Amino acid sequence: MKKNVKLFGRIVMLFLAIVACETNNFEEDPILVSDWKLMYNGMIKSYNNEMVLKWDNAIGLAIDNLSPPPPESRAYAMVTLAIHDALNNIVPKYEPYALDNSLVNPKDIPKKKIVQIADAAVAQAAHDVLVIVAPGWKLNADDLLVECLSKIEDSEFKEKGIKIGKEAAAAILEKRQKDLRPMFTASTQGTLPGEYRSYMPWTIANLPIWPANAVYAPDWGNVEPFGITSGKHFRPGPPYPITSPEYASDYDEVKLLGCNDCPDRTQEQLDLGAFFIENSPSAMNRIARLLAVGDKLNGFETARLLALTHMVQADAHISIFEAKYYYNSWRPITAIREGENDGNNNTAGDTNWNIPQRPEVRVTPPTPSYPSSNAANGGAAAELFKLFFGKDKKSFTIESISLPGTKRSYKSFSQLADEISLSRIYIGYHFRQDIIEGKKMGRQLSKFVFENNLRELP
């Protein structure tokens, strides 16, 4: 009997030892997974941002300031998202936008081949979208693609990269194929104080290009956003009533600081206004590139930064245009010329009032005033950069396109957003409430986009 008990005890101990051994083996699996993750992260870190920046620069050459900001913002977003999706369908580091990467397994890609496959994918994806959004630049894009691919060793990895690039481009082109084309459209003119009236002085040989009652892209607010739920997601409250003291205060400010030859405006303020005349997507793209180089981001990080930058730029334009045409508020140039007829005893009108007459200061944009597009885009970019880099204070210097050779230096992203916003008062485009609510909207939507799109995969 005792022998049987001892035998049974030994069997139990042996069984427990086997179970313990199996348990230990099971517990080693997460370490193996971690090893794979380390290897993937090593591949990602080893891929520099040279090819990403090369094609981002190509976008700028193809589209910068050649169209109004809304279509420019859409084009930038589409190309940079195609680049982002292409990379993340090689090694899934971040969530994609249009090309699903949930089933991608990069285990068969040797670390030494990541550059081949990634460079091919980036070049092909960027090219295939760029030739659609900027058809006038097709020959240049074709030549750049040939140049980029010719420098990559012929191999199965190069071919795989080309295939992934084509798939990423096709996915985003399909996703955005129903986007409307922004156009000038005849509109019913406002008649009451505060209601928008068209201001279209553009002519060629003294012949109007557009009808006198035209507005630009009144339906752009209905375009499907890239990262928020709808164009009205972050719509601000209404502008000040025309008869209110707050409106009169804003009125007096832009009248004194945004006019031609304003005695109360400094040269510094006028130069600031002219500095930011260019399209916001172009300006913010150059800043994002500058930051990517300065912080030595790898290719995956750079692609994500650029894609997020242009998602918020595109969504800011969609949101702003939705709000602009919802409230349909007049511009300062109309308000001040109609100041004697607005019902506010505290607003003195001036029928000859005009914005600064400088070559780089364009005419008043043909859209309603409230809220400000540039303020929204500046606020959106500043918030995005702050969230991406984890801090607001960062020193950088940028150069203006509208004032070649002129540079401005900043110590924080918030300072950049503030100056972009104020610039619209100094050239007579906007009231102060326009820029306050525009900047606020931009920051809100940017935070939403960052927290809900292109996130790092668990």
Short mmCIF file of N, CA and C in Angstrom, two decimals, residues 44-45 47-57 59 75-97 101 118-119 121-123 125-126 168 172 284-285 288-293 295-312 384-385 388-389 449-450 453-456:
data_model
loop_
_atom_site.label_atom_id
_atom_site.label_comp_id
_atom_site.label_asym_id
_atom_site.label_seq_id
_atom_site.Cartn_x
_atom_site.Cartn_y
_atom_site.Cartn_z
N ILE A 44 11.82 49.87 -39.15
CA ILE A 44 11.20 51.19 -39.32
C ILE A 44 12.22 52.29 -39.07
N LYS A 45 12.97 52.16 -37.99
CA LYS A 45 13.95 53.20 -37.64
C LYS A 45 15.08 53.28 -38.66
N TYR A 47 14.78 53.08 -41.80
CA TYR A 47 14.34 53.67 -43.06
C TYR A 47 14.27 55.18 -42.92
N ASN A 48 15.15 55.90 -43.62
CA ASN A 48 15.19 57.36 -43.48
C ASN A 48 14.08 58.01 -44.30
N ASN A 49 13.99 59.33 -44.19
CA ASN A 49 12.86 60.04 -44.80
C ASN A 49 13.19 60.68 -46.15
N GLU A 50 14.31 60.30 -46.75
CA GLU A 50 14.74 60.95 -47.99
C GLU A 50 13.71 60.82 -49.11
N MET A 51 13.20 59.62 -49.37
CA MET A 51 12.26 59.42 -50.47
C MET A 51 10.92 60.09 -50.17
N VAL A 52 10.48 60.04 -48.92
CA VAL A 52 9.23 60.69 -48.53
C VAL A 52 9.33 62.20 -48.79
N LEU A 53 10.43 62.81 -48.37
CA LEU A 53 10.60 64.25 -48.55
C LEU A 53 10.80 64.62 -50.02
N LYS A 54 11.42 63.74 -50.78
CA LYS A 54 11.60 64.01 -52.22
C LYS A 54 10.24 64.15 -52.91
N TRP A 55 9.32 63.24 -52.58
CA TRP A 55 8.01 63.30 -53.23
C TRP A 55 7.12 64.38 -52.61
N ASP A 56 7.33 64.68 -51.36
CA ASP A 56 6.59 65.79 -50.76
C ASP A 56 7.01 67.11 -51.41
N ASN A 57 8.29 67.24 -51.70
CA ASN A 57 8.76 68.42 -52.40
C ASN A 57 8.15 68.48 -53.81
N ILE A 59 5.21 67.46 -54.65
CA ILE A 59 3.83 67.96 -54.54
C ILE A 59 3.84 69.48 -54.55
N ALA A 75 -5.50 67.99 -52.45
CA ALA A 75 -4.42 67.33 -53.20
C ALA A 75 -3.28 66.92 -52.28
N TYR A 76 -2.86 67.83 -51.41
CA TYR A 76 -1.79 67.51 -50.45
C TYR A 76 -2.20 66.32 -49.57
N ALA A 77 -3.42 66.34 -49.07
CA ALA A 77 -3.87 65.27 -48.18
C ALA A 77 -3.87 63.93 -48.90
N MET A 78 -4.33 63.90 -50.13
CA MET A 78 -4.42 62.64 -50.86
C MET A 78 -3.05 62.03 -51.14
N VAL A 79 -2.10 62.85 -51.58
CA VAL A 79 -0.78 62.31 -51.91
C VAL A 79 -0.05 61.86 -50.65
N THR A 80 -0.07 62.68 -49.61
CA THR A 80 0.66 62.31 -48.38
C THR A 80 0.01 61.10 -47.70
N LEU A 81 -1.30 60.97 -47.78
CA LEU A 81 -1.95 59.79 -47.20
C LEU A 81 -1.62 58.53 -48.00
N ALA A 82 -1.48 58.66 -49.31
CA ALA A 82 -1.09 57.51 -50.12
C ALA A 82 0.31 57.04 -49.73
N ILE A 83 1.22 57.98 -49.50
CA ILE A 83 2.57 57.64 -49.05
C ILE A 83 2.52 56.94 -47.70
N HIS A 84 1.76 57.51 -46.78
CA HIS A 84 1.61 56.92 -45.45
C HIS A 84 1.05 55.50 -45.53
N ASP A 85 0.00 55.31 -46.29
CA ASP A 85 -0.62 53.99 -46.40
C ASP A 85 0.32 52.98 -47.04
N ALA A 86 1.10 53.42 -48.03
CA ALA A 86 2.04 52.52 -48.69
C ALA A 86 3.05 51.97 -47.68
N LEU A 87 3.65 52.85 -46.90
CA LEU A 87 4.64 52.40 -45.91
C LEU A 87 4.02 51.48 -44.88
N ASN A 88 2.82 51.80 -44.45
CA ASN A 88 2.20 51.01 -43.39
C ASN A 88 1.51 49.74 -43.89
N ASN A 89 1.61 49.49 -45.18
CA ASN A 89 1.25 48.19 -45.72
C ASN A 89 2.48 47.36 -46.05
N ILE A 90 3.64 47.86 -45.64
CA ILE A 90 4.89 47.08 -45.66
C ILE A 90 5.18 46.60 -44.25
N VAL A 91 5.28 47.55 -43.34
CA VAL A 91 5.38 47.25 -41.90
C VAL A 91 4.28 48.06 -41.21
N PRO A 92 3.26 47.40 -40.68
CA PRO A 92 2.13 48.13 -40.07
C PRO A 92 2.49 48.78 -38.73
N LYS A 93 2.94 50.01 -38.79
CA LYS A 93 3.29 50.75 -37.59
C LYS A 93 2.11 51.62 -37.12
N TYR A 94 1.40 52.23 -38.09
CA TYR A 94 0.28 53.12 -37.77
C TYR A 94 -0.97 52.69 -38.53
N GLU A 95 -2.11 53.16 -38.05
CA GLU A 95 -3.37 52.91 -38.74
C GLU A 95 -3.31 53.52 -40.15
N PRO A 96 -3.87 52.84 -41.14
CA PRO A 96 -3.92 53.41 -42.49
C PRO A 96 -5.14 54.29 -42.65
N TYR A 97 -5.22 54.96 -43.79
CA TYR A 97 -6.39 55.79 -44.10
C TYR A 97 -7.33 55.07 -45.06
N ASN A 101 -4.44 47.46 -43.60
CA ASN A 101 -3.20 46.73 -43.35
C ASN A 101 -3.33 45.71 -42.22
N ALA A 118 10.38 49.91 -49.56
CA ALA A 118 9.74 51.15 -49.09
C ALA A 118 9.92 52.28 -50.09
N ASP A 119 11.12 52.46 -50.62
CA ASP A 119 11.34 53.52 -51.60
C ASP A 119 10.47 53.32 -52.85
N ALA A 121 7.63 51.69 -53.01
CA ALA A 121 6.22 51.91 -52.65
C ALA A 121 5.89 53.39 -52.53
N VAL A 122 6.76 54.15 -51.88
CA VAL A 122 6.54 55.59 -51.71
C VAL A 122 6.50 56.29 -53.06
N ALA A 123 7.47 56.01 -53.90
CA ALA A 123 7.55 56.67 -55.20
C ALA A 123 6.33 56.35 -56.06
N ALA A 125 3.28 55.21 -55.11
CA ALA A 125 2.04 55.72 -54.53
C ALA A 125 1.91 57.22 -54.76
N ALA A 126 2.98 57.95 -54.49
CA ALA A 126 2.94 59.41 -54.66
C ALA A 126 2.71 59.77 -56.12
N ALA A 168 -1.97 51.39 -52.73
CA ALA A 168 -2.24 52.52 -51.82
C ALA A 168 -2.84 53.69 -52.59
N ILE A 172 -6.89 55.28 -52.20
CA ILE A 172 -7.29 56.65 -51.83
C ILE A 172 -8.00 57.34 -52.98
N MET A 284 2.13 75.42 -44.38
CA MET A 284 2.22 74.42 -43.31
C MET A 284 3.01 73.20 -43.74
N ASN A 285 2.99 72.89 -45.03
CA ASN A 285 3.77 71.76 -45.52
C ASN A 285 5.26 72.03 -45.37
N ALA A 288 6.18 71.61 -41.74
CA ALA A 288 6.23 70.20 -41.37
C ALA A 288 7.51 69.54 -41.87
N ARG A 289 7.90 69.88 -43.10
CA ARG A 289 9.16 69.34 -43.65
C ARG A 289 10.35 69.80 -42.80
N LEU A 290 10.34 71.07 -42.44
CA LEU A 290 11.41 71.63 -41.62
C LEU A 290 11.52 70.90 -40.29
N LEU A 291 10.39 70.63 -39.68
CA LEU A 291 10.37 69.93 -38.40
C LEU A 291 10.83 68.48 -38.55
N ALA A 292 10.44 67.84 -39.63
CA ALA A 292 10.84 66.44 -39.85
C ALA A 292 12.35 66.32 -39.99
N VAL A 293 12.94 67.27 -40.71
CA VAL A 293 14.39 67.25 -40.89
C VAL A 293 15.09 67.60 -39.58
N ASP A 295 14.11 67.30 -36.49
CA ASP A 295 14.00 66.26 -35.46
C ASP A 295 14.46 64.90 -35.94
N LYS A 296 15.00 64.84 -37.14
CA LYS A 296 15.56 63.60 -37.70
C LYS A 296 14.56 62.45 -37.64
N LEU A 297 13.34 62.74 -38.09
CA LEU A 297 12.31 61.70 -38.11
C LEU A 297 12.64 60.66 -39.17
N ASN A 298 12.28 59.40 -38.90
CA ASN A 298 12.47 58.39 -39.93
C ASN A 298 11.37 58.49 -40.99
N GLY A 299 11.42 57.64 -41.99
CA GLY A 299 10.47 57.73 -43.08
C GLY A 299 9.03 57.53 -42.66
N PHE A 300 8.79 56.58 -41.77
CA PHE A 300 7.44 56.30 -41.30
C PHE A 300 6.90 57.48 -40.49
N GLU A 301 7.71 58.03 -39.61
CA GLU A 301 7.29 59.17 -38.80
C GLU A 301 7.03 60.40 -39.66
N THR A 302 7.90 60.61 -40.64
CA THR A 302 7.73 61.76 -41.53
C THR A 302 6.45 61.64 -42.35
N ALA A 303 6.20 60.45 -42.86
CA ALA A 303 4.98 60.23 -43.65
C ALA A 303 3.74 60.48 -42.80
N ARG A 304 3.77 60.04 -41.55
CA ARG A 304 2.62 60.26 -40.67
C ARG A 304 2.45 61.74 -40.34
N LEU A 305 3.55 62.43 -40.05
CA LEU A 305 3.47 63.87 -39.75
C LEU A 305 2.87 64.63 -40.93
N LEU A 306 3.34 64.36 -42.13
CA LEU A 306 2.85 65.06 -43.31
C LEU A 306 1.38 64.73 -43.57
N ALA A 307 1.02 63.46 -43.43
CA ALA A 307 -0.37 63.06 -43.68
C ALA A 307 -1.31 63.71 -42.67
N LEU A 308 -0.94 63.71 -41.40
CA LEU A 308 -1.78 64.35 -40.38
C LEU A 308 -1.86 65.86 -40.60
N THR A 309 -0.73 66.47 -40.96
CA THR A 309 -0.72 67.91 -41.23
C THR A 309 -1.76 68.26 -42.28
N HIS A 310 -1.79 67.47 -43.35
CA HIS A 310 -2.70 67.81 -44.44
C HIS A 310 -4.11 67.29 -44.24
N MET A 311 -4.29 66.31 -43.40
CA MET A 311 -5.66 65.96 -43.01
C MET A 311 -6.32 67.12 -42.28
N VAL A 312 -5.58 67.74 -41.34
CA VAL A 312 -6.18 68.84 -40.58
C VAL A 312 -6.31 70.09 -41.44
N LEU A 384 -1.67 70.48 -34.15
CA LEU A 384 -1.17 69.19 -34.64
C LEU A 384 0.31 69.03 -34.31
N PHE A 385 1.10 70.06 -34.58
CA PHE A 385 2.54 70.00 -34.28
C PHE A 385 2.77 69.83 -32.78
N PHE A 388 1.88 66.22 -31.92
CA PHE A 388 2.80 65.26 -32.53
C PHE A 388 4.14 65.23 -31.79
N PHE A 389 4.67 66.41 -31.48
CA PHE A 389 5.98 66.48 -30.83
C PHE A 389 5.89 66.53 -29.31
N VAL A 449 -8.72 64.97 -34.94
CA VAL A 449 -8.06 64.20 -35.99
C VAL A 449 -6.88 63.42 -35.43
N PHE A 450 -6.06 64.09 -34.63
CA PHE A 450 -4.87 63.43 -34.08
C PHE A 450 -5.25 62.25 -33.18
N ASN A 453 -7.11 59.27 -35.71
CA ASN A 453 -6.63 58.86 -37.03
C ASN A 453 -5.14 58.58 -37.04
N LEU A 454 -4.75 57.62 -37.85
CA LEU A 454 -3.33 57.27 -38.07
C LEU A 454 -2.61 57.02 -36.75
N ARG A 455 -3.32 56.41 -35.80
CA ARG A 455 -2.71 56.14 -34.49
C ARG A 455 -1.74 54.96 -34.56
N GLU A 456 -0.82 54.94 -33.59
CA GLU A 456 0.11 53.81 -33.54
C GLU A 456 -0.67 52.54 -33.21
#
